[in-house]
Amino acid sequence: MTDIGFVRSELVTARPAPVRTTGAIAWAQKNLFATPLDTVLTILGLLFLAWIIPPLYGFFFGNAVGPNGTVEQCRMENAGACWAYIAAEMEFFIYGFYDIPEQWRPNIVFALGAILLVPLLIPKAPFKRTNAVLFIVVYPILSYFLLAGGVFGLKVIPTEKWGGLLVTLIISVIGITLSFPLGVILALGRQSQLPIIKTVCVGFIELIRAVPLITILFMASIMLPLFMPQGMTVDKFLRAIVGVTLFTSAYMAEVVRGGLQAIPRGQYEAASALGLGYWKRMWFIILPQALKHVIPGIVNNFISLFKDTSLVYIVGMKDLLEAVKTKNDTALEWQSANTATTGYIFAAMVFWVFCFGMSRYSMYMERRLNTGYKR
Amino acid sequence: MTTREMGHDAAPRVSFFNDPVIRGIIYQIVVAVILVGFIVWIVGNTAANLAAQNKTTGFDFLWKTAGFDISFSLLPWSRGSYYWEAFLVGLLNTLLVAFIGIVCATVLGFTIGIARLSSNFIVSRLATVYVEIIRNIPLLLQLFFWYFAVLKAMPAVRESIALPLDSFINQRGIFVPRPIPDEQFGFVWIGLALAILGVVALRHWAKKRLEATGQRFPVFLTSLAILFGVTGLFFVVSGASVTFEPPVLERFNFKGGLALPPEFVALAFGLTIYTAAFIAETVRGGIQSVNRGQTEAAQSLGLKENDRLRLVIVPQAMRVIIPPLTSQYLNLTKNSSLGAAIGYPELVNVFAGTALNQTGRAIECIAITMLVYLCFSLLTSAIMNWYNARVKLVER
């Protein structure tokens, strides 16, 4: 027997359709107008954009003087950015005082660098080892002789004449290739059991990290000549590279140390148990894991180094920023209200493209190796 | 059983040069000899070079008159002042710009870091754009931009732009009214000190009561009331007053008021903008580092939104945020040395620049300058170690 106590006699009224969770309106409701506060913020943000975008657009495009413009146009009342100035001085911004008929030499160096670097950055490209050796060992030497001249009948061009983006790139590339191994050695030294080696490394790292780069460059510029035997001069370019490299290697050492400390003790012990000596243990077992851990930190250091090259004006090198500043201050034929601003914006854009590119590449590598610190 | 004992007494036979202990000693001796040799070589070279240039060494120059001008000084400065006074002026200027930069960058950085995590699309995108633009442009370039392209491009003194509150901005900097407290104003400071003491006592009492009875007390609002109330009461009762001396345009420049030179404004502004981007990233990372489960656990304990943040999320986030935040503060202090490039008379500019050029005592000047920064750094890491030990996770 079934005892049915309740039988529904009419249909249930239909429920309202579920709130849309896709589409533009739902997205706006969720991301822009979720709460009253959100709505206020959205409106404020839109007002801010409406306030800032038209003048920026006017400055960069609308009222700007194109690359083919004249200085008279730049001097007009409401003229925007003076791109004509950049176009006219581009040669100086890239090569500095490098002899004009010889500019094919830096061009080859740029091209060669790109040809070697691009396959190095693409994970699937073959011949990684050869490629790396070419880029790290052969390329700098070749570039030096190509740029400085004096061999194969090339005209000698002293480093004082190098300038602009050329110097910025050379110092960063050499700084990166030198400071990385130096940093790894310092980090290993800091982890060492041997007290004297450990003390020396800790002292160096802490001393360098404690002081601003500007004082190290001051030191390289003023005190390095004093340290050398009498009559021996140190090239300005070399001073800049020594200063930047020493500075970055100390920071690199701390990043690498973080990676070394993240490796469990078992890895060290297992490597020892296999009978590997210290260097083999480090090279085959520890460093590959440790460095993978700290790729973001290493790239961050490279980015800092790239930005820090702007300080080499202290030792008297004309890097990109200093080249732009020099022209801003001295190019009287281009003087107008916006010349200096345009120059600095151009330099900022160049620096930004390189740094942003590096940081995006590091994020891509991080995802690929899946080693980012996920918290 | 007759197994052979593998005792410790039978030390493994290793050849002399393969013994790790002996090797270690040899390596260290080699490093020490190279290092000492290098130092001896450098010192010898330096002595020879100095002798050849007829230069003397020593710190006696500190007590000689400097004879140069410093454009911006917190201490009384004249051409007759000594070099050690120049050192102090530079040091104080560094500390001043670092302090202001740190305060402003913290406020801006926390705001932008929280904005980056906002669920509001526009707000978080604006914050992201700010961080990505500012972080990827060298600080020196930004300083040049603010100094040469913005502040130096301001109108001349005659055509100064008037800002609200009797302030003016022109090529020579920003001019704001100078507050002049009268003699009675000391009482207000006493009132403020008493109010702070009162707030500390109140917090203590409220916590005790919460632990004893479980009853909450609105500490924050009461504290605000005490701070403003007591200070205001002292202000009114003592009859103290503050007059503002506005800057007045005279024939060639502004007279009176407080003049902030463009170098200072550009440096403080540039440092703030630049460091804030890094602080924002630190803050974002810190907040994201707190596991979602923590929020959910706090919810299930029945904590309200405010308490959840105050008692659960923020303390854990701060543990992650504070160490990198401190190193950002140190970076800002070190970066203030870039003021030398735009002519702000901070330590490097005054002492490692002008004083060094005038006296020729390169080694002494640079050593003193570096020592100052080394002290900043050691002080910071000492504080950090203390803090880390205090907040360290205590596990089983």
Coordinates of N, CA and C in Angstrom, one line a residue, chain B residues 157-158 249-253:
Chain B
V157 N 60.4 83.2 -14.0 CA 59.8 83.7 -12.7 C 58.6 84.6 -12.9
R158 N 58.8 85.5 -13.9 CA 57.7 86.6 -14.1 C 56.4 85.9 -14.5
L249 N 56.2 87.7 -5.1 CA 57.0 88.0 -6.2 C 57.6 89.4 -6.1
E250 N 59.0 89.4 -6.1 CA 59.6 90.7 -6.1 C 60.3 90.9 -7.5
R251 N 61.2 91.8 -7.5 CA 61.7 92.2 -8.9 C 62.3 91.0 -9.7
F252 N 63.1 90.2 -9.0 CA 63.8 89.1 -9.8 C 63.4 87.7 -9.3
N253 N 62.9 87.6 -8.1 CA 62.6 86.2 -7.6 C 61.5 86.4 -6.5

